Amino acid sequence: MTTREHRPGRTGTRRRFPRLRIALAAAVSFAVAGTGVQAMAAQQDPETGQPAVPSLSWSDCQGGFECADAQVPLDYRDPQGRTLTLAVIRKKAPDQAKKKGTLFLQPGGPGNSGVDFVRGNYAGLPASVRDSFDVFGYDVRGVGRSSQVECWNDQTYTQAITAAKGVPGPDAYEPAVRQAAAFDQACQDNAGGLLPYVGTEYVARDIDLLRQALGENQLTYYGRSFGSYIGTVYAALFPDRVRALVLDGAYDPEHYANKPYAYDRPQYLALDGAMSRFLDWCAADQATCGFGDGDPRAAFQQLKADLDASPVPTANGGQANGYTLVYRLLFNINAGKVIWPSLGEALHKAQQRDNTSFLLRPPSAASYDFLNPNVVVECVDKDYPRDPALMKRKVTSFAKAAPLLGPALAYGPPLYDHQHATACAQWPAEKVSRYDGSFRAKGSAPILVLGTTGDPDTPYQDAVALSRQLDNARLLTFRAEGHTAFGRSVCATDAVTDYLVDLEVPAHGTTCADETQPPSATPKTAPPGITLGELRHGVSDRLERLGDMR
């Protein structure tokens, strides 16, 4: 764990989740606007000196799910100090006498709700998984119902995104740096009391307390995308407590935490690579794609510029420009080839200035609930050099190397993953909850790592790197476009299921190649494997959904 000395901030609040509270060890209570704060000291085990295991009082929360609150230390350096309340959920195995334990499900992000992830995906899990485990999830600290972090409010985020461009001008870098500094200051002003404590080491320590609260001797865990990094840190801290860990869409943890520019560049290239392969398909199959008039790549670049010059009014009174298009593609390209015809149709609609195109839907409040902690957690986790000249060289080079989507993201407001450098290199808060290695997890049980060769979000080489850094890992390759593998491939889903249920590790070199290919036309219903919600709901606000591979 690395501690950085920066000035402390003030306690922030969130208006959208009234259940949230941070309790103080003092014998008096106080109020922070919009949030009930109670005086409550964290408990400590008198024999071990470790934080006491939370006591979970379960209650029905509809649909056969049970919900509870868990008190954990805000700062693990002070286990008897202030506490944080985590929202947790589970659905019990139908036959408790036959269950093998509890399966932790951890979504991507950072910023996605684990409570919603369990609710939204339980029914689609393989039957043998549902029969073998109580399925458990929770909102990690700083996310959702567990003291949601808010730096910019909805209005400020909307203004920043509305002003951003799909084709930034030649002088876009310096304004981006100033805007990122303003975001950082808003974080300090509105959530300063929580910022140092939302890093992934503390998240992993929370998981170990929750494991004990559930009566589990070892952890059984599926984590996708950023959830894979959380699982990696858990294994590094508690290798002997691992029963089975699935790390799907894996991170290179050393690059992510300690060499973030080396982490960012491949992500820019992976995203642009996926967009490029889609446009190549579009050129080769114009009848199905329907966008581009023979040159989709040139048409896409022109479309961004045209929308910047003349934004399209939206149904809710807003406007959509080239940046809106880039924002939506950033997430929807993750669905893989099954969504390609839908992307072609949506691009064609955007070209016609038809605001029913889901690529012209500006981000909503649900998006901002995700984006705020996404930036904050990564700024705590990552150790960016505080060198302005280096930052400029790196960010401008990344934008140049990824011409389709990179410039808009590099010079846009603080938003998502690989374009956090401008905010994180100026980050003002301390980082007591950051984990900096080692990531070996020496002595753990076998850990299953999944990588998708055409992943736009977590590049395949990251999964390869993680499998080599871990002391005892097995890599499964999914040869496909899109983000993650479980639920998108029968082959990968079966391998994960066998591993979770029976601890059967796939053979060395196992490769799955059963991605659903592009349909011949835009489907009317969502085909298996759509990981986001576009075809179900017309727009995705970072809904984390596994494919239904029952």
Short mmCIF file of N, CA, C and O in Angstrom, two decimals, residues 347-432:
data_model
loop_
_atom_site.label_atom_id
_atom_site.label_comp_id
_atom_site.label_asym_id
_atom_site.label_seq_id
_atom_site.Cartn_x
_atom_site.Cartn_y
_atom_site.Cartn_z
N LEU A 347 -25.64 4.61 -37.21
CA LEU A 347 -24.79 5.61 -37.86
C LEU A 347 -25.51 6.22 -39.07
O LEU A 347 -25.41 7.43 -39.32
N HIS A 348 -26.21 5.37 -39.82
CA HIS A 348 -26.98 5.89 -40.96
C HIS A 348 -28.05 6.88 -40.48
O HIS A 348 -28.24 7.95 -41.08
N LYS A 349 -28.73 6.54 -39.40
CA LYS A 349 -29.73 7.46 -38.85
C LYS A 349 -29.09 8.77 -38.41
O LYS A 349 -29.64 9.86 -38.62
N ALA A 350 -27.93 8.66 -37.79
CA ALA A 350 -27.24 9.88 -37.36
C ALA A 350 -26.87 10.74 -38.56
O ALA A 350 -26.96 11.98 -38.52
N GLN A 351 -26.46 10.10 -39.65
CA GLN A 351 -26.13 10.81 -40.88
C GLN A 351 -27.35 11.54 -41.43
O GLN A 351 -27.23 12.63 -42.02
N GLN A 352 -28.52 10.95 -41.21
CA GLN A 352 -29.78 11.56 -41.65
C GLN A 352 -30.35 12.54 -40.62
O GLN A 352 -31.45 13.06 -40.79
N ARG A 353 -29.60 12.77 -39.55
CA ARG A 353 -30.00 13.67 -38.46
C ARG A 353 -31.29 13.20 -37.79
O ARG A 353 -32.13 13.98 -37.37
N ASP A 354 -31.41 11.90 -37.68
CA ASP A 354 -32.57 11.27 -37.04
C ASP A 354 -32.22 11.04 -35.58
O ASP A 354 -31.40 10.17 -35.25
N ASN A 355 -32.87 11.77 -34.68
CA ASN A 355 -32.49 11.68 -33.26
C ASN A 355 -33.01 10.44 -32.57
O ASN A 355 -32.81 10.27 -31.36
N THR A 356 -33.64 9.52 -33.30
CA THR A 356 -33.97 8.23 -32.70
C THR A 356 -32.78 7.27 -32.72
O THR A 356 -32.85 6.19 -32.13
N SER A 357 -31.69 7.65 -33.38
CA SER A 357 -30.48 6.83 -33.35
C SER A 357 -29.96 6.75 -31.92
O SER A 357 -29.75 7.78 -31.26
N PHE A 358 -29.71 5.52 -31.44
CA PHE A 358 -29.22 5.42 -30.06
C PHE A 358 -27.81 5.99 -29.91
O PHE A 358 -27.37 6.26 -28.79
N LEU A 359 -27.12 6.23 -31.00
CA LEU A 359 -25.80 6.86 -30.93
C LEU A 359 -25.89 8.37 -30.76
O LEU A 359 -24.87 9.04 -30.61
N LEU A 360 -27.09 8.91 -30.81
CA LEU A 360 -27.29 10.34 -30.59
C LEU A 360 -28.02 10.61 -29.28
O LEU A 360 -28.63 11.67 -29.11
N ARG A 361 -27.94 9.69 -28.35
CA ARG A 361 -28.55 9.88 -27.04
C ARG A 361 -27.49 10.38 -26.07
O ARG A 361 -26.56 9.65 -25.73
N PRO A 362 -27.57 11.61 -25.61
CA PRO A 362 -26.57 12.11 -24.66
C PRO A 362 -26.59 11.31 -23.36
O PRO A 362 -27.60 10.67 -23.03
N PRO A 363 -25.50 11.32 -22.61
CA PRO A 363 -25.48 10.60 -21.33
C PRO A 363 -26.57 11.09 -20.39
O PRO A 363 -26.97 12.27 -20.42
N SER A 364 -27.04 10.20 -19.55
CA SER A 364 -28.09 10.52 -18.58
C SER A 364 -27.50 10.57 -17.18
O SER A 364 -26.31 10.35 -16.97
N ALA A 365 -28.37 10.82 -16.21
CA ALA A 365 -27.94 10.84 -14.81
C ALA A 365 -27.34 9.49 -14.40
O ALA A 365 -26.40 9.44 -13.61
N ALA A 366 -27.89 8.40 -14.94
CA ALA A 366 -27.33 7.09 -14.62
C ALA A 366 -25.89 6.97 -15.11
O ALA A 366 -25.05 6.34 -14.47
N SER A 367 -25.60 7.59 -16.24
CA SER A 367 -24.21 7.59 -16.73
C SER A 367 -23.31 8.34 -15.78
O SER A 367 -22.18 7.90 -15.51
N TYR A 368 -23.75 9.46 -15.26
CA TYR A 368 -22.91 10.27 -14.38
C TYR A 368 -22.66 9.56 -13.05
O TYR A 368 -21.59 9.70 -12.45
N ASP A 369 -23.64 8.79 -12.59
CA ASP A 369 -23.43 7.98 -11.39
C ASP A 369 -22.29 7.00 -11.59
O ASP A 369 -21.58 6.65 -10.64
N PHE A 370 -22.11 6.54 -12.82
CA PHE A 370 -21.00 5.65 -13.15
C PHE A 370 -19.69 6.42 -13.36
O PHE A 370 -18.63 6.02 -12.88
N LEU A 371 -19.76 7.53 -14.08
CA LEU A 371 -18.54 8.22 -14.50
C LEU A 371 -17.81 8.87 -13.33
O LEU A 371 -16.57 8.89 -13.30
N ASN A 372 -18.54 9.44 -12.38
CA ASN A 372 -17.87 10.09 -11.25
C ASN A 372 -16.94 9.13 -10.51
O ASN A 372 -15.74 9.40 -10.40
N PRO A 373 -17.44 8.00 -10.00
CA PRO A 373 -16.51 7.09 -9.31
C PRO A 373 -15.52 6.43 -10.25
O PRO A 373 -14.43 6.02 -9.82
N ASN A 374 -15.85 6.30 -11.55
CA ASN A 374 -14.90 5.72 -12.47
C ASN A 374 -13.60 6.53 -12.49
O ASN A 374 -12.50 5.98 -12.42
N VAL A 375 -13.73 7.84 -12.54
CA VAL A 375 -12.54 8.70 -12.53
C VAL A 375 -11.87 8.66 -11.16
O VAL A 375 -10.65 8.49 -11.05
N VAL A 376 -12.66 8.80 -10.11
CA VAL A 376 -12.10 8.91 -8.77
C VAL A 376 -11.31 7.66 -8.38
O VAL A 376 -10.16 7.75 -7.92
N VAL A 377 -11.90 6.49 -8.56
CA VAL A 377 -11.23 5.26 -8.14
C VAL A 377 -9.92 5.08 -8.90
O VAL A 377 -8.88 4.73 -8.34
N GLU A 378 -9.94 5.35 -10.21
CA GLU A 378 -8.72 5.15 -10.98
C GLU A 378 -7.65 6.19 -10.63
O GLU A 378 -6.45 5.88 -10.68
N CYS A 379 -8.06 7.38 -10.26
CA CYS A 379 -7.07 8.37 -9.82
C CYS A 379 -6.44 7.97 -8.49
O CYS A 379 -5.28 8.30 -8.22
N VAL A 380 -7.18 7.27 -7.65
CA VAL A 380 -6.62 6.76 -6.40
C VAL A 380 -5.72 5.56 -6.68
O VAL A 380 -4.64 5.42 -6.12
N ASP A 381 -6.15 4.68 -7.57
CA ASP A 381 -5.42 3.44 -7.84
C ASP A 381 -4.13 3.65 -8.62
O ASP A 381 -3.15 2.93 -8.42
N LYS A 382 -4.13 4.59 -9.56
CA LYS A 382 -3.02 4.72 -10.51
C LYS A 382 -1.99 5.73 -10.02
O LYS A 382 -2.35 6.77 -9.45
N ASP A 383 -0.73 5.47 -10.32
CA ASP A 383 0.36 6.35 -9.92
C ASP A 383 0.90 7.06 -11.16
O ASP A 383 1.94 6.69 -11.72
N TYR A 384 0.18 8.09 -11.61
CA TYR A 384 0.65 8.90 -12.74
C TYR A 384 1.79 9.81 -12.31
O TYR A 384 1.71 10.45 -11.26
N PRO A 385 2.86 9.90 -13.10
CA PRO A 385 3.90 10.90 -12.80
C PRO A 385 3.32 12.30 -12.84
O PRO A 385 2.50 12.63 -13.70
N ARG A 386 3.75 13.14 -11.91
CA ARG A 386 3.23 14.50 -11.85
C ARG A 386 4.14 15.43 -12.67
O ARG A 386 4.71 16.39 -12.16
N ASP A 387 4.25 15.13 -13.94
CA ASP A 387 5.11 15.86 -14.86
C ASP A 387 4.25 16.38 -16.00
O ASP A 387 3.85 15.61 -16.89
N PRO A 388 3.94 17.69 -16.03
CA PRO A 388 3.04 18.22 -17.07
C PRO A 388 3.56 18.00 -18.49
O PRO A 388 2.77 17.73 -19.40
N ALA A 389 4.86 18.13 -18.69
CA ALA A 389 5.40 17.96 -20.03
C ALA A 389 5.24 16.52 -20.50
O ALA A 389 4.91 16.25 -21.67
N LEU A 390 5.49 15.56 -19.59
CA LEU A 390 5.30 14.15 -19.93
C LEU A 390 3.84 13.86 -20.24
O LEU A 390 3.53 13.14 -21.20
N MET A 391 2.95 14.41 -19.45
CA MET A 391 1.53 14.19 -19.68
C MET A 391 1.13 14.68 -21.07
O MET A 391 0.41 14.00 -21.81
N LYS A 392 1.61 15.86 -21.45
CA LYS A 392 1.25 16.39 -22.76
C LYS A 392 1.77 15.50 -23.87
O LYS A 392 1.04 15.21 -24.83
N ARG A 393 3.00 15.04 -23.76
CA ARG A 393 3.56 14.16 -24.80
C ARG A 393 2.76 12.88 -24.91
O ARG A 393 2.47 12.42 -26.02
N LYS A 394 2.42 12.30 -23.78
CA LYS A 394 1.71 11.02 -23.80
C LYS A 394 0.29 11.19 -24.34
O LYS A 394 -0.14 10.44 -25.23
N VAL A 395 -0.47 12.13 -23.80
CA VAL A 395 -1.86 12.27 -24.19
C VAL A 395 -1.99 12.63 -25.67
O VAL A 395 -2.82 12.07 -26.40
N THR A 396 -1.16 13.54 -26.13
CA THR A 396 -1.25 13.92 -27.55
C THR A 396 -0.82 12.77 -28.46
O THR A 396 -1.38 12.59 -29.54
N SER A 397 0.15 11.99 -28.01
CA SER A 397 0.56 10.85 -28.84
C SER A 397 -0.52 9.77 -28.89
O SER A 397 -0.73 9.13 -29.93
N PHE A 398 -1.24 9.57 -27.79
CA PHE A 398 -2.32 8.58 -27.78
C PHE A 398 -3.44 9.02 -28.72
O PHE A 398 -4.00 8.20 -29.45
N ALA A 399 -3.78 10.30 -28.69
CA ALA A 399 -4.83 10.81 -29.57
C ALA A 399 -4.45 10.62 -31.04
O ALA A 399 -5.28 10.24 -31.87
N LYS A 400 -3.19 10.86 -31.35
CA LYS A 400 -2.72 10.72 -32.74
C LYS A 400 -2.72 9.27 -33.17
O LYS A 400 -3.03 8.95 -34.33
N ALA A 401 -2.39 8.35 -32.26
CA ALA A 401 -2.30 6.93 -32.60
C ALA A 401 -3.66 6.29 -32.78
O ALA A 401 -3.75 5.20 -33.37
N ALA A 402 -4.73 6.93 -32.31
CA ALA A 402 -6.08 6.35 -32.37
C ALA A 402 -7.03 7.37 -33.00
O ALA A 402 -7.86 7.97 -32.31
N PRO A 403 -6.93 7.62 -34.30
CA PRO A 403 -7.61 8.77 -34.92
C PRO A 403 -9.13 8.67 -34.99
O PRO A 403 -9.79 9.70 -35.16
N LEU A 404 -9.70 7.48 -34.88
CA LEU A 404 -11.14 7.36 -35.03
C LEU A 404 -11.89 7.89 -33.80
O LEU A 404 -12.83 8.68 -33.92
N LEU A 405 -11.49 7.44 -32.61
CA LEU A 405 -12.17 7.82 -31.37
C LEU A 405 -11.25 8.52 -30.38
O LEU A 405 -11.72 9.19 -29.46
N GLY A 406 -9.94 8.37 -30.55
CA GLY A 406 -8.99 8.85 -29.57
C GLY A 406 -8.99 10.34 -29.30
O GLY A 406 -8.99 10.76 -28.13
N PRO A 407 -8.96 11.22 -30.31
CA PRO A 407 -8.89 12.65 -30.02
C PRO A 407 -10.05 13.16 -29.17
O PRO A 407 -9.85 13.95 -28.24
N ALA A 408 -11.26 12.72 -29.48
CA ALA A 408 -12.42 13.18 -28.70
C ALA A 408 -12.28 12.79 -27.24
O ALA A 408 -12.58 13.58 -26.33
N LEU A 409 -11.80 11.58 -26.98
CA LEU A 409 -11.68 11.11 -25.61
C LEU A 409 -10.49 11.77 -24.91
O LEU A 409 -10.59 12.17 -23.76
N ALA A 410 -9.37 11.87 -25.60
CA ALA A 410 -8.17 12.43 -24.97
C ALA A 410 -8.38 13.88 -24.54
O ALA A 410 -7.86 14.30 -23.50
N TYR A 411 -9.13 14.64 -25.32
CA TYR A 411 -9.30 16.07 -25.05
C TYR A 411 -10.69 16.40 -24.52
O TYR A 411 -11.06 17.57 -24.41
N GLY A 412 -11.46 15.38 -24.17
CA GLY A 412 -12.78 15.62 -23.62
C GLY A 412 -12.73 15.74 -22.10
O GLY A 412 -11.66 15.70 -21.49
N PRO A 413 -13.88 15.88 -21.46
CA PRO A 413 -13.92 15.99 -20.00
C PRO A 413 -13.54 14.67 -19.34
O PRO A 413 -13.57 13.62 -19.99
N PRO A 414 -13.17 14.67 -18.05
CA PRO A 414 -12.86 13.42 -17.35
C PRO A 414 -14.04 12.46 -17.45
O PRO A 414 -15.16 12.80 -17.08
N LEU A 415 -13.77 11.27 -17.95
CA LEU A 415 -14.88 10.42 -18.33
C LEU A 415 -14.62 8.96 -17.99
O LEU A 415 -15.18 8.44 -17.03
N TYR A 416 -13.74 8.29 -18.75
CA TYR A 416 -13.69 6.83 -18.67
C TYR A 416 -12.28 6.32 -18.90
O TYR A 416 -11.61 6.68 -19.87
N ASP A 417 -11.82 5.48 -18.00
CA ASP A 417 -10.65 4.62 -18.12
C ASP A 417 -9.42 5.31 -18.71
O ASP A 417 -8.78 6.10 -18.05
N HIS A 418 -9.12 5.01 -19.97
CA HIS A 418 -7.83 5.36 -20.55
C HIS A 418 -7.65 6.85 -20.78
O HIS A 418 -6.55 7.28 -21.14
N GLN A 419 -8.69 7.67 -20.60
CA GLN A 419 -8.50 9.10 -20.79
C GLN A 419 -8.57 9.86 -19.46
O GLN A 419 -9.00 11.00 -19.39
N HIS A 420 -8.06 9.22 -18.40
CA HIS A 420 -8.04 9.84 -17.07
C HIS A 420 -6.76 10.59 -16.77
O HIS A 420 -6.65 11.20 -15.70
N ALA A 421 -5.79 10.55 -17.66
CA ALA A 421 -4.48 11.11 -17.32
C ALA A 421 -4.56 12.57 -16.92
O ALA A 421 -3.91 13.00 -15.96
N THR A 422 -5.33 13.37 -17.63
CA THR A 422 -5.36 14.80 -17.33
C THR A 422 -5.91 15.08 -15.94
O THR A 422 -5.51 16.05 -15.29
N ALA A 423 -6.82 14.23 -15.47
CA ALA A 423 -7.33 14.40 -14.10
C ALA A 423 -6.39 13.76 -13.08
O ALA A 423 -6.09 14.35 -12.03
N CYS A 424 -5.93 12.57 -13.37
CA CYS A 424 -5.20 11.80 -12.35
C CYS A 424 -3.78 12.31 -12.14
O CYS A 424 -3.24 12.19 -11.03
N ALA A 425 -3.14 12.88 -13.16
CA ALA A 425 -1.80 13.42 -12.97
C ALA A 425 -1.82 14.70 -12.14
O ALA A 425 -0.77 15.16 -11.69
N GLN A 426 -3.01 15.27 -11.94
CA GLN A 426 -3.15 16.46 -11.11
C GLN A 426 -3.90 16.16 -9.81
O GLN A 426 -4.26 17.09 -9.08
N TRP A 427 -4.12 14.91 -9.50
CA TRP A 427 -5.01 14.51 -8.41
C TRP A 427 -4.54 15.10 -7.08
O TRP A 427 -3.39 14.92 -6.68
N PRO A 428 -5.42 15.78 -6.32
CA PRO A 428 -4.99 16.46 -5.10
C PRO A 428 -5.11 15.64 -3.82
O PRO A 428 -4.57 16.03 -2.79
N ALA A 429 -5.83 14.53 -3.85
CA ALA A 429 -6.13 13.81 -2.61
C ALA A 429 -5.09 12.73 -2.34
O ALA A 429 -4.43 12.22 -3.24
N GLU A 430 -4.96 12.36 -1.06
CA GLU A 430 -4.06 11.27 -0.70
C GLU A 430 -4.63 9.93 -1.17
O GLU A 430 -5.80 9.83 -1.52
N LYS A 431 -3.78 8.90 -1.18
CA LYS A 431 -4.15 7.62 -1.78
C LYS A 431 -3.84 6.47 -0.83
O LYS A 431 -3.18 5.49 -1.19
N VAL A 432 -4.34 6.53 0.36
CA VAL A 432 -3.98 5.53 1.36
C VAL A 432 -4.52 4.14 1.02
O VAL A 432 -4.02 3.14 1.53
#
